[in-house]
Amino acid sequence: MEDAARLLQLVVNGAAAGCIYGLIALGFVLIYKATEMVNFAQGDIMMLGGFVAYSLIAHYGLNYWVGALLAIAITAAFGFALDAVILRRVIGQPQFAVVMLTLGLGFIFRAGAGIGWGYDSVGFNTPFTNKTATIGQLVLGQDNLSIIVGTVLLCGVLYVFFSKTRLGVAMQASSQNQLAAYYMGIPVRTVFSLIWAISAGVAAVAGILLSPVSMIDVNMGFLGIKAFAAAVIGGFGSIPGSLVGGVVVGIVEQLAGYYLPAGFQEVTSNVVLLAMLILRPQGLFAELSGKRV
Amino acid sequence: MTEPLLRVNAIETFYGPIQAIRGVSIEVAPRQMVTVLGANGAGKTTVLRTISGVLNPERGQIVFEGRDIANMAPDQVMRMGICHVPEGRETFPFLTVRENLMMGAYTRRDPAGVVADLELCYTYFPRLQERQDQRAGLLSGGEQQMLAISRALMGKPKLLLLDEPSLGLSPLLVQQIFGIIRRINEEQGVAILLVEQNAHIALKTADYGYVLEVGRVVIEDQCAMLIHRDDIKEFYLGQKEAGVRGQRRWKRKREWN
Ligand SMILES: Nc1ncnc2c1ncn2[C@@H]1O[C@H](COP(=O)(O)OP(=O)(O)O)[C@@H](O)[C@H]1O
Ligand SMILES: [Mg+2]
C-alpha cells in the first residue's frame, strides 16, 4: 500500500516535470510546423519568461496572477519581435544556419539574463508554494499539481484557439501550405510571427509554473534539451505527441531517479531518446528532409 | 473597347538568371473569359504567379482596375479581388473541406455573404457538400480541383486565375468542370484568366485566346477563330496530318514573329 502511494507520488511528480518538458516541446513543434525552423533557444525563452515574472512579482510587488499574465504577454511580444526582426530573414536558408542562429540566440539570452538579473538563483512566492493536497494516504505538492492543471488548461485553450477561431485555423493553413495561404489573402509573415509569440508565451507559462518547484536561474533553459527529446519522441510535428513525449520523459526520469542508482536520472531522457531513434529511426531526420519546398 | 479589368503590359519575369517570361502582354475585360495556351514549360504558370504577386516582374506593368499591382505582395493582390487557383490544387490537406472553403473567405467581413457563397459553391459542386467534414487530403483529384476552384470563389473575386484545372483529370470530369467554370463566369460575372495545355477544351470554353511559346505570345485571337487555324490544329489540337513538314513550317513561322 505504501509502495503504491509512493509510486503514485513519483508518477505525479514526474508528470509535472513532464508537463514542463511538454510545454517547451510544444513551442518547438509549433514553430517547426509553421516555418521548418528548429528553435534551440526555446528553453532560454522559458528562462526569460521566468525572470520577467520574478521582476514583476517579487521586485515590483504585483499580484501573482497579474504579474504572471503580464510576464506571459511580454514574453509573447518578445517572441513576435524575435521572428519579425531576426528569424524571418533566415527562412529558406539551410537548416544548419538556422540551428547556429538559434543556438547563438540562446547564448545571448543567457548572457543578457546574467547581466540583467545576475547569476544567482531567484524565486518568487506563488499561491502554490509549500502547500500540499492530501488525498487519502496520498500527499501531493500543490506546486506539482498546479503544473499539471495549468498545462491541461493551457492545452484546452490552445486546442479551442487552433480549431475554432479564424486566426487559429489560418495558422494551421499557413503551416500546411504557405503559398496557398498567401493566395487566400492571409498575411502569412505576420501569422508566423504570431506563432512565435504563442510559442514564447507558452514557454513563459512553463517558466512560471515551474517556479514554485525549482528556482529561476540563467541556466534553467538547458531543460530545453530534455524537451527536445520529448518533441522527438512525440514525432516532432504532432502537438499532442509533444505533450505525451514530455510526460513520458518526466515519469521515466522520476522512476529512474528513485529505483536506479544515483546518476541514472540525468541520462534517462537521452536513453529514452536513443531507444526511440533506434525503434523509429525515421523520427526527426525523416521529417527534416521530407519537407515540402 | 472598354477599359480592361486587367492589363498585363510587356512583363519580363526571371527565376534568378533565367528569363522565363520575355515580354508578355495580355488583357482581360470585365466578365470576359480569356485563355492562355502553351506547351509544358512555355511560361503559363509563371505569368499567373507574376500577376498574383508571388513573383515580381523585372520590367513591364500589371494594371488591375487602373492600379499598378506589379510589386504588391500576394495577399494584397488577393485583397484587390484577384483569386488564384494554383497548378496542382494546393489545398490545405489536414483541414476539412469546409475549413478550406472558409479560408478562401479569410479576408471577408460579411458573414451573411460568406454563408451565401458557401451555399453557392455547394450548388455548383454538390460533391463538396457531401464531403464537407472530410480532410481535403483524402479527396480525389477531381474533388480537390472542385475544392480549389470553390475556395477561390469564396474570396468573391473580380478576376479568377485558373492554372491548368484539367491536369490529371478524366476527359468526362474535365468536361463537367469546364462547364461549371463557364457557368461561374456567366452567372457570377467573374472575369476568368485560364491557362491550359488542353487547347481543345480551353478554346471551346473561353472567349479570347493567347498562345504562349518559350515566354512569348506568338498568336492571339478570338477563340472561335483560333480553333480553325491550321497551326493551332496541328500543334495544339493534335490533328497532325504531316508531322515533319508541319514542324518545318512552324519553325519558319516563328522566325517571322
Ligand atoms: N522555380 C523555378 N526555378 C527556375 N526555373 C523555373 C522555375 N519554375 C519554372 N521555371 C522555368 O520557367 C519556365 C516556365 O515554366 P512554367 O511557367 O512553370 O511553365 P508552364 O506553366 O507553362 O508549364 C520553364 O522553362 C521552367 O523550367
Ligand atoms: Mg504550369
Coordinates of C-alpha atoms and ligand atoms in Angstrom, one line a residue:
Chain A
M1 CA 0.0 0.0 0.0
E2 CA 2.7 2.4 0.9
D3 CA 4.6 1.3 -2.1
A4 CA 1.6 2.1 -4.3
A5 CA 1.3 5.5 -2.8
R6 CA 5.0 6.2 -3.3
L7 CA 4.7 5.1 -6.9
L8 CA 1.7 7.3 -7.5
Q9 CA 3.5 10.2 -6.0
L10 CA 6.5 9.6 -8.2
V11 CA 4.3 9.4 -11.2
V12 CA 2.6 12.7 -10.3
N13 CA 5.9 14.5 -9.7
G14 CA 7.2 13.0 -13.0
A15 CA 4.1 14.0 -14.9
A16 CA 4.5 17.6 -13.5
A17 CA 8.1 17.8 -14.7
G18 CA 7.0 16.2 -18.0
C19 CA 4.3 18.9 -18.5
I20 CA 7.1 21.5 -18.4
Y21 CA 9.1 19.5 -21.0
G22 CA 5.9 19.1 -23.0
L23 CA 5.2 22.8 -23.0
I24 CA 8.6 23.6 -24.2
A25 CA 8.4 20.8 -26.8
L26 CA 5.1 22.3 -27.9
G27 CA 6.9 25.5 -28.7
F28 CA 9.5 23.6 -30.8
V29 CA 6.7 21.9 -32.7
L30 CA 4.5 24.9 -33.4
I31 CA 7.5 26.8 -34.8
Y32 CA 8.8 23.8 -36.7
K33 CA 5.5 23.0 -38.3
A34 CA 5.0 26.6 -39.5
T35 CA 8.4 27.6 -40.6
E36 CA 10.5 24.4 -40.6
M37 CA 12.9 26.1 -38.2
V38 CA 14.1 24.3 -35.1
N39 CA 14.3 26.9 -32.3
F40 CA 17.0 25.7 -29.9
A41 CA 16.5 28.9 -27.8
Q42 CA 13.1 27.7 -26.7
G43 CA 14.3 26.7 -23.2
D44 CA 16.1 30.1 -22.8
I45 CA 12.9 31.9 -23.7
M46 CA 11.3 30.0 -20.8
M47 CA 14.1 31.3 -18.6
L48 CA 13.5 34.9 -19.7
G49 CA 9.7 34.4 -19.0
G50 CA 10.6 33.2 -15.5
F51 CA 12.8 36.2 -14.8
V52 CA 10.3 38.7 -16.2
A53 CA 7.7 37.2 -13.8
Y54 CA 10.2 37.4 -11.0
S55 CA 10.8 41.0 -11.6
L56 CA 7.1 41.9 -11.8
I57 CA 6.0 39.8 -8.8
A58 CA 9.0 39.8 -6.4
H59 CA 10.5 43.1 -7.3
Y60 CA 7.6 45.4 -8.3
G61 CA 5.2 43.6 -5.9
L62 CA 2.5 42.8 -8.4
N63 CA -0.2 40.3 -7.5
Y64 CA 0.8 36.8 -8.7
W65 CA -1.9 36.4 -11.3
V66 CA -1.5 39.9 -12.7
G67 CA 2.3 39.5 -12.8
A68 CA 2.1 36.1 -14.4
L69 CA -0.3 37.3 -17.2
L70 CA 1.8 40.4 -17.8
A71 CA 5.0 38.3 -18.0
I72 CA 3.4 35.9 -20.5
A73 CA 2.3 38.9 -22.6
I74 CA 5.7 40.5 -22.5
T75 CA 7.5 37.2 -23.4
A76 CA 5.0 36.7 -26.3
A77 CA 5.7 40.1 -27.6
F78 CA 9.4 39.4 -27.4
G79 CA 8.8 36.2 -29.4
F80 CA 6.9 38.1 -32.0
A81 CA 9.7 40.7 -32.3
L82 CA 12.3 37.9 -32.5
D83 CA 10.7 36.5 -35.5
A84 CA 9.7 39.7 -37.2
V85 CA 13.2 41.3 -36.8
I86 CA 15.6 38.4 -36.9
L87 CA 14.4 34.9 -37.8
R88 CA 12.2 35.9 -40.7
R89 CA 15.5 36.7 -42.6
V90 CA 16.8 33.1 -42.4
I91 CA 13.6 31.4 -43.7
G92 CA 14.7 29.3 -46.7
Q93 CA 18.3 29.2 -45.6
P94 CA 19.9 25.8 -44.8
Q95 CA 18.8 24.1 -41.6
F96 CA 22.4 24.5 -40.4
A97 CA 22.3 28.3 -40.5
V98 CA 19.0 28.3 -38.5
V99 CA 20.4 25.9 -35.9
M100 CA 23.5 28.0 -35.4
L101 CA 21.4 31.2 -35.2
T102 CA 19.0 29.9 -32.6
L103 CA 21.9 28.3 -30.6
G104 CA 23.6 31.7 -30.7
L105 CA 20.5 33.5 -29.6
G106 CA 20.3 31.1 -26.6
F107 CA 23.8 32.1 -25.6
I108 CA 22.9 35.8 -26.0
F109 CA 19.7 35.4 -23.9
R110 CA 21.7 33.6 -21.1
A111 CA 24.4 36.3 -21.1
G112 CA 21.7 39.0 -21.2
A113 CA 19.8 37.5 -18.3
G114 CA 23.1 37.2 -16.4
I115 CA 23.8 40.9 -16.9
G116 CA 20.2 41.9 -16.1
W117 CA 19.3 39.6 -13.2
G118 CA 22.6 38.2 -12.1
Y119 CA 23.8 34.6 -11.9
D120 CA 22.2 33.7 -8.6
S121 CA 19.0 31.6 -8.4
V122 CA 15.9 33.6 -7.5
G123 CA 12.3 32.7 -6.8
F124 CA 9.0 34.4 -6.0
N125 CA 6.1 33.5 -3.9
T126 CA 3.2 31.7 -5.6
P127 CA -0.2 30.6 -4.3
F128 CA 1.1 27.0 -4.6
T129 CA 4.4 27.3 -2.8
N130 CA 4.9 24.9 0.0
K131 CA 1.3 23.7 0.1
T132 CA 0.1 20.2 -0.1
A133 CA -3.1 18.5 -1.1
T134 CA -4.0 15.3 0.8
I135 CA -6.0 12.7 -1.0
G136 CA -6.4 9.7 1.3
Q137 CA -3.0 8.4 2.1
L138 CA -1.5 10.4 -0.7
V139 CA 0.2 13.7 0.0
L140 CA 0.9 15.7 -3.1
G141 CA 2.5 19.1 -3.5
Q142 CA 0.2 21.8 -4.8
D143 CA 3.1 23.1 -6.8
N144 CA 3.3 19.9 -8.9
L145 CA -0.5 19.7 -9.1
S146 CA -0.7 23.3 -10.3
I147 CA 1.8 22.5 -13.1
I148 CA -0.4 19.6 -14.3
V149 CA -3.7 21.6 -14.0
G150 CA -2.1 24.6 -15.7
T151 CA -0.8 22.6 -18.6
V152 CA -4.2 20.9 -19.1
L153 CA -6.0 24.2 -19.1
L154 CA -3.5 25.8 -21.4
C155 CA -3.8 22.9 -23.8
G156 CA -7.6 23.3 -23.8
V157 CA -7.3 27.0 -24.6
L158 CA -4.8 26.3 -27.4
Y159 CA -7.0 23.5 -28.8
V160 CA -10.0 25.7 -29.0
F161 CA -8.0 28.6 -30.5
F162 CA -6.4 26.4 -33.2
S163 CA -9.5 24.6 -34.2
K164 CA -12.3 27.1 -33.7
T165 CA -11.1 30.6 -34.4
R166 CA -10.4 32.1 -37.8
L167 CA -6.9 33.1 -36.9
G168 CA -6.1 29.7 -35.4
V169 CA -7.3 27.9 -38.5
A170 CA -5.4 30.3 -40.6
M171 CA -2.3 29.4 -38.6
Q172 CA -2.9 25.7 -39.4
A173 CA -3.4 26.6 -43.0
S174 CA -0.3 28.7 -43.2
S175 CA 1.7 25.8 -41.7
Q176 CA 0.3 23.3 -44.2
N177 CA 0.7 25.3 -47.4
Q178 CA 2.3 28.7 -47.2
L179 CA 1.8 29.6 -50.8
A180 CA -1.9 28.7 -50.8
A181 CA -2.3 30.7 -47.6
Y182 CA -0.9 33.7 -49.4
Y183 CA -3.4 33.2 -52.2
M184 CA -6.2 33.3 -49.6
G185 CA -5.0 36.8 -48.6
I186 CA -3.7 35.5 -45.3
P187 CA -0.7 37.8 -44.2
V188 CA 1.5 34.7 -43.7
R189 CA 4.5 36.6 -42.3
T190 CA 2.5 38.2 -39.6
V191 CA 0.8 34.9 -38.9
F192 CA 4.2 33.2 -38.5
S193 CA 5.4 35.9 -36.1
L194 CA 2.2 35.3 -34.1
I195 CA 3.1 31.6 -33.9
W196 CA 6.4 32.6 -32.5
A197 CA 4.5 34.8 -30.0
I198 CA 2.4 31.9 -28.9
S199 CA 5.4 29.6 -28.6
A200 CA 7.2 32.2 -26.4
G201 CA 4.1 32.8 -24.4
V202 CA 3.7 29.0 -23.8
A203 CA 7.4 28.9 -22.7
A204 CA 6.8 31.7 -20.3
V205 CA 3.9 29.8 -18.8
A206 CA 6.2 26.8 -18.3
G207 CA 8.8 29.1 -16.6
I208 CA 6.1 30.5 -14.3
L209 CA 4.5 27.1 -13.5
L210 CA 7.9 25.7 -12.7
S211 CA 9.0 28.5 -10.3
P212 CA 7.5 27.1 -7.1
V213 CA 9.2 23.7 -7.8
S214 CA 12.6 25.0 -8.9
M215 CA 14.5 28.3 -8.7
I216 CA 14.9 30.5 -11.7
D217 CA 18.4 30.9 -12.9
V218 CA 20.3 31.7 -16.0
N219 CA 20.9 28.0 -17.0
M220 CA 17.4 26.7 -16.4
G221 CA 16.9 26.8 -20.2
F222 CA 19.0 23.7 -20.5
L223 CA 15.8 21.8 -19.7
G224 CA 15.1 22.5 -23.4
I225 CA 17.4 19.6 -24.2
K226 CA 15.1 17.2 -22.4
A227 CA 12.1 19.0 -24.1
F228 CA 13.8 18.4 -27.4
A229 CA 13.9 14.7 -26.6
A230 CA 10.3 14.9 -25.7
A231 CA 9.4 16.5 -29.1
V232 CA 11.3 13.9 -31.0
I233 CA 9.7 11.1 -29.0
G234 CA 6.3 12.6 -29.8
G235 CA 7.1 12.5 -33.5
F236 CA 8.3 16.1 -34.0
G237 CA 5.3 17.5 -35.7
S238 CA 2.5 16.4 -33.5
I239 CA 1.2 18.7 -30.9
P240 CA -0.4 16.1 -28.7
G241 CA 2.7 13.9 -29.3
S242 CA 5.0 16.6 -27.9
L243 CA 3.0 16.7 -24.6
V244 CA 2.8 12.9 -24.4
G245 CA 6.5 12.7 -25.1
G246 CA 7.2 15.2 -22.3
V247 CA 5.1 13.3 -19.8
V248 CA 6.8 10.1 -20.8
V249 CA 10.3 11.6 -20.3
G250 CA 9.3 13.2 -17.0
I251 CA 7.8 10.0 -15.5
V252 CA 10.6 7.7 -16.6
E253 CA 13.1 10.2 -15.2
Q254 CA 11.4 10.2 -11.8
L255 CA 11.2 6.5 -11.6
A256 CA 14.8 6.0 -12.7
G257 CA 15.8 8.6 -10.0
Y258 CA 14.1 6.5 -7.3
Y259 CA 14.7 2.9 -8.3
L260 CA 18.0 3.1 -10.1
P261 CA 21.4 4.1 -8.7
A262 CA 22.3 7.7 -8.5
G263 CA 23.3 9.3 -11.8
F264 CA 20.9 7.4 -13.9
Q265 CA 18.2 10.1 -13.6
E266 CA 20.3 12.6 -15.6
V267 CA 20.7 10.4 -18.6
T268 CA 17.3 8.8 -18.8
S269 CA 15.9 11.4 -21.2
N270 CA 18.8 10.6 -23.6
V271 CA 18.3 6.9 -23.1
V272 CA 14.6 7.2 -24.0
L273 CA 15.5 9.3 -27.0
L274 CA 18.1 6.9 -28.2
A275 CA 15.7 4.0 -27.8
M276 CA 13.2 6.0 -29.7
L277 CA 15.6 6.7 -32.6
I278 CA 16.6 3.1 -32.8
L279 CA 13.0 1.9 -32.8
R280 CA 11.8 4.6 -35.1
P281 CA 14.9 5.8 -36.9
Q282 CA 12.9 7.8 -39.4
G283 CA 11.9 10.1 -36.5
L284 CA 13.4 13.5 -36.6
F285 CA 15.5 13.3 -39.7
A286 CA 12.9 11.9 -42.0
E287 CA 10.8 14.9 -41.0
L288 CA 13.6 17.3 -41.7
S289 CA 14.4 16.1 -45.2
G290 CA 11.0 15.0 -46.2
K291 CA 9.6 18.6 -46.1
R292 CA 8.0 20.2 -49.0
V293 CA 9.6 23.2 -50.6
Chain B
M1 CA -13.2 48.8 -76.5
T2 CA -14.0 49.3 -72.8
E3 CA -11.2 49.8 -70.2
P4 CA -9.9 46.3 -69.4
L5 CA -10.1 44.9 -65.9
L6 CA -6.6 43.5 -66.1
R7 CA -3.9 44.8 -68.4
V8 CA -0.6 42.9 -68.4
N9 CA 1.9 45.0 -70.4
A10 CA 5.2 43.6 -71.7
I11 CA 6.2 41.9 -68.5
E12 CA 9.5 40.1 -68.1
T13 CA 10.0 37.7 -65.2
F14 CA 13.1 35.9 -64.1
Y15 CA 14.0 32.9 -61.9
G16 CA 17.4 34.1 -60.8
P17 CA 19.3 34.5 -64.0
I18 CA 16.8 32.5 -66.1
Q19 CA 14.3 34.6 -68.0
A20 CA 11.0 32.7 -68.1
I21 CA 8.8 35.5 -69.5
R22 CA 10.1 37.6 -72.3
G23 CA 7.6 40.5 -72.7
V24 CA 4.1 39.2 -72.4
S25 CA 1.0 41.4 -72.8
I26 CA -2.5 40.2 -72.0
E27 CA -5.8 41.9 -71.5
V28 CA -8.9 40.7 -69.7
A29 CA -12.1 42.7 -69.9
P30 CA -14.8 42.7 -67.2
R31 CA -16.8 39.4 -67.4
Q32 CA -14.6 38.1 -70.1
M33 CA -13.0 34.6 -70.1
V34 CA -9.5 34.6 -71.6
T35 CA -7.3 31.6 -72.1
V36 CA -3.5 31.3 -72.4
L37 CA -2.4 28.2 -74.2
G38 CA 1.0 26.7 -74.2
A39 CA 3.0 23.6 -74.0
N40 CA 4.7 22.4 -70.8
G41 CA 7.4 24.9 -69.8
A42 CA 6.0 27.7 -72.0
G43 CA 5.7 30.0 -69.0
K44 CA 1.9 29.9 -68.3
T45 CA 2.3 29.3 -64.5
T46 CA 4.9 32.0 -64.3
V47 CA 2.6 34.5 -65.9
L48 CA -0.1 33.7 -63.3
R49 CA 2.4 33.8 -60.4
T50 CA 3.6 37.2 -61.7
I51 CA 0.0 38.6 -61.8
S52 CA -0.7 37.3 -58.3
G53 CA 2.4 38.8 -56.8
V54 CA 4.4 35.7 -55.9
L55 CA 7.0 36.8 -58.5
N56 CA 7.8 40.4 -59.3
P57 CA 8.3 41.3 -63.0
E58 CA 11.7 42.8 -63.8
R59 CA 10.0 45.0 -66.4
G60 CA 6.5 45.8 -67.5
Q61 CA 3.3 46.8 -65.8
I62 CA 0.3 44.9 -64.4
V63 CA -2.7 47.2 -64.1
F64 CA -5.8 46.0 -62.3
E65 CA -8.8 48.3 -62.2
G66 CA -6.5 51.2 -63.0
R67 CA -3.9 50.4 -60.3
D68 CA -0.4 49.0 -60.9
I69 CA -0.2 45.9 -58.8
A70 CA 3.1 44.6 -60.2
N71 CA 5.0 44.9 -56.9
M72 CA 2.3 44.1 -54.5
A73 CA 2.6 41.1 -52.1
P74 CA 0.3 38.1 -53.0
D75 CA -2.0 38.7 -50.0
Q76 CA -2.5 42.3 -51.1
V77 CA -3.2 41.3 -54.7
M78 CA -5.9 38.9 -53.4
R79 CA -7.5 41.7 -51.4
M80 CA -7.7 43.7 -54.6
G81 CA -10.1 41.0 -56.0
I82 CA -7.8 38.5 -57.8
C83 CA -8.1 34.9 -56.6
H84 CA -5.7 32.3 -57.8
V85 CA -6.5 28.6 -58.3
P86 CA -2.9 27.3 -58.4
E87 CA -1.5 24.4 -60.5
G88 CA -1.8 21.2 -58.6
R89 CA -4.8 22.4 -56.4
E90 CA -2.7 23.2 -53.3
T91 CA -5.4 22.6 -50.9
F92 CA -4.8 22.5 -47.1
P93 CA -4.6 18.7 -46.7
F94 CA -5.3 18.5 -42.9
L95 CA -8.2 20.9 -42.8
T96 CA -11.7 19.8 -43.7
V97 CA -13.3 20.7 -46.9
R98 CA -15.4 23.3 -45.1
E99 CA -12.4 24.8 -43.3
N100 CA -10.6 25.0 -46.7
L101 CA -13.6 27.0 -48.1
M102 CA -13.7 29.3 -45.1
M103 CA -10.0 30.0 -45.5
G104 CA -10.9 31.2 -49.0
A105 CA -13.1 33.8 -47.3
Y106 CA -10.4 34.8 -44.8
T107 CA -10.3 38.4 -45.8
R108 CA -14.1 38.9 -45.8
R109 CA -16.1 40.7 -43.1
D110 CA -19.6 39.9 -44.3
P111 CA -20.6 36.7 -42.5
A112 CA -24.0 36.6 -44.3
G113 CA -22.4 36.9 -47.7
V114 CA -19.9 34.2 -46.8
V115 CA -22.6 31.7 -45.8
A116 CA -24.5 32.5 -49.1
D117 CA -21.3 31.9 -51.1
L118 CA -20.7 28.6 -49.3
E119 CA -24.2 27.5 -50.4
L120 CA -23.4 28.7 -53.9
C121 CA -20.2 26.6 -54.0
Y122 CA -22.2 23.6 -52.8
T123 CA -24.8 24.1 -55.6
Y124 CA -22.0 24.2 -58.2
F125 CA -20.2 21.2 -56.7
P126 CA -22.7 19.1 -54.6
R127 CA -19.8 16.6 -54.0
L128 CA -18.1 19.1 -51.8
Q129 CA -21.2 19.4 -49.6
E130 CA -21.3 15.6 -49.2
R131 CA -17.6 15.6 -48.1
Q132 CA -17.6 18.9 -46.2
D133 CA -16.3 17.3 -42.9
Q134 CA -13.6 15.2 -44.6
R135 CA -10.0 16.3 -44.7
A136 CA -9.1 17.8 -48.0
G137 CA -6.1 15.4 -48.3
L138 CA -8.4 12.5 -48.6
L139 CA -10.3 13.8 -51.6
S140 CA -9.8 12.5 -55.2
G141 CA -8.0 14.7 -57.7
G142 CA -11.2 15.9 -59.3
E143 CA -12.8 16.7 -55.9
Q144 CA -9.6 18.6 -55.0
Q145 CA -9.9 20.6 -58.2
M146 CA -13.5 21.4 -57.3
L147 CA -12.4 22.5 -53.8
A148 CA -9.6 24.7 -55.2
I149 CA -12.0 26.5 -57.5
S150 CA -14.6 26.9 -54.8
R151 CA -12.1 28.1 -52.3
A152 CA -11.1 30.8 -54.7
L153 CA -14.7 31.7 -55.3
M154 CA -15.2 32.2 -51.6
G155 CA -12.9 35.2 -51.8
K156 CA -15.5 36.9 -54.0
P157 CA -13.1 37.6 -56.9
K158 CA -13.5 40.1 -59.7
L159 CA -10.9 38.1 -61.6
L160 CA -10.3 34.4 -61.2
L161 CA -6.9 32.9 -62.2
L162 CA -7.1 29.2 -63.2
D163 CA -3.9 27.2 -63.7
E164 CA -4.5 24.0 -65.7
P165 CA -7.7 22.8 -64.0
S166 CA -7.8 19.9 -66.4
L167 CA -4.4 18.5 -65.2
G168 CA -4.7 14.8 -64.4
L169 CA -8.5 14.5 -64.7
S170 CA -10.5 12.1 -66.8
P171 CA -12.0 13.6 -70.1
L172 CA -15.5 13.4 -68.7
L173 CA -14.6 15.2 -65.5
V174 CA -12.8 17.9 -67.5
Q175 CA -16.0 18.4 -69.5
Q176 CA -18.0 18.8 -66.3
I177 CA -15.6 21.1 -64.5
F178 CA -15.2 23.4 -67.5
G179 CA -18.9 23.6 -67.9
I180 CA -19.1 24.9 -64.3
I181 CA -16.2 27.3 -64.9
R182 CA -18.2 28.7 -67.8
R183 CA -21.3 29.0 -65.6
I184 CA -19.4 30.7 -62.9
N185 CA -18.1 33.2 -65.5
E186 CA -21.6 33.9 -66.9
E187 CA -23.8 33.6 -63.8
Q188 CA -21.5 35.4 -61.3
G189 CA -20.0 37.8 -63.8
V190 CA -16.5 36.9 -62.7
A191 CA -13.8 37.5 -65.3
I192 CA -11.5 34.5 -65.8
L193 CA -7.9 34.1 -66.9
L194 CA -7.4 30.4 -67.7
V195 CA -4.1 28.8 -68.6
E196 CA -4.2 25.4 -70.2
Q197 CA -2.3 22.8 -72.1
N198 CA -5.6 21.2 -73.1
A199 CA -6.3 23.5 -76.0
H200 CA -9.4 21.6 -77.1
I201 CA -11.5 22.4 -74.0
A202 CA -9.9 25.8 -73.4
L203 CA -10.7 27.1 -76.9
K204 CA -14.3 25.8 -76.6
T205 CA -14.8 27.4 -73.2
A206 CA -13.1 30.8 -73.4
D207 CA -13.8 33.9 -75.4
Y208 CA -10.4 35.1 -76.3
G209 CA -7.1 33.2 -76.5
Y210 CA -3.3 33.7 -76.5
V211 CA -0.7 31.2 -77.4
L212 CA 2.5 31.3 -75.4
E213 CA 5.8 29.9 -76.6
V214 CA 9.0 30.0 -74.6
G215 CA 7.9 33.0 -72.7
R216 CA 6.4 35.0 -75.6
V217 CA 2.9 35.4 -77.0
V218 CA 3.1 34.1 -80.6
I219 CA -0.6 34.3 -81.6
E220 CA -3.7 35.9 -80.2
D221 CA -7.3 36.0 -81.4
Q222 CA -10.9 35.2 -80.7
C223 CA -11.1 31.5 -79.6
A224 CA -13.7 30.9 -82.4
M225 CA -11.0 32.0 -84.9
L226 CA -8.1 30.2 -83.2
I227 CA -9.9 26.9 -83.3
H228 CA -9.9 26.9 -87.1
R229 CA -6.3 27.9 -87.6
D230 CA -4.1 25.2 -89.2
D231 CA -1.1 25.8 -87.0
I232 CA -3.3 25.6 -83.9
K233 CA -5.0 22.5 -85.2
E234 CA -1.6 20.8 -85.8
F235 CA 0.3 21.7 -82.7
Y236 CA -2.3 22.2 -80.0
L237 CA -5.3 20.2 -81.1
G238 CA -3.2 17.2 -82.1
Q239 CA -4.6 17.0 -85.7
K240 CA -1.3 16.2 -87.2
E241 CA -1.6 15.4 -90.9
A242 CA 2.0 15.9 -91.9
G243 CA 4.3 15.8 -88.9
V244 CA 7.7 16.6 -90.3
R245 CA 6.5 19.1 -92.9
G246 CA 4.4 20.8 -90.3
Q247 CA 7.3 21.2 -87.9
R248 CA 9.4 22.8 -90.5
R249 CA 6.6 25.2 -91.4
W250 CA 6.1 26.1 -87.7
K251 CA 9.8 27.0 -87.4
R252 CA 9.5 29.2 -90.4
K253 CA 6.5 30.9 -88.9
R254 CA 8.3 31.5 -85.6
E255 CA 11.1 33.3 -87.4
W256 CA 8.6 35.8 -88.8
N257 CA 7.4 36.6 -85.3
Ligands
LIG1 N1 11.1 27.7 -59.6 C1 11.8 27.8 -60.8 N2 13.1 28.0 -60.9 C2 13.7 28.1 -62.1 N3 13.1 27.9 -63.2 C3 11.8 27.7 -63.2 C4 11.0 27.6 -62.0 N4 9.7 27.4 -62.3 C5 9.7 27.3 -63.7 N5 10.9 27.5 -64.2 C6 11.2 27.6 -65.7 O1 10.4 28.6 -66.2 C7 9.9 28.2 -67.5 C8 8.4 28.4 -67.5 O2 7.8 27.5 -66.5 P1 6.3 27.5 -66.1 O3 5.8 28.8 -66.0 O4 6.1 26.6 -65.0 O5 5.7 26.8 -67.5 P2 4.2 26.2 -67.7 O6 3.4 26.5 -66.6 O7 3.8 26.8 -69.0 O8 4.4 24.7 -67.8 C9 10.3 26.8 -67.7 O9 11.4 26.7 -68.5 C10 10.7 26.3 -66.3 O10 11.8 25.4 -66.4
MG2 MG 2.4 25.3 -65.3

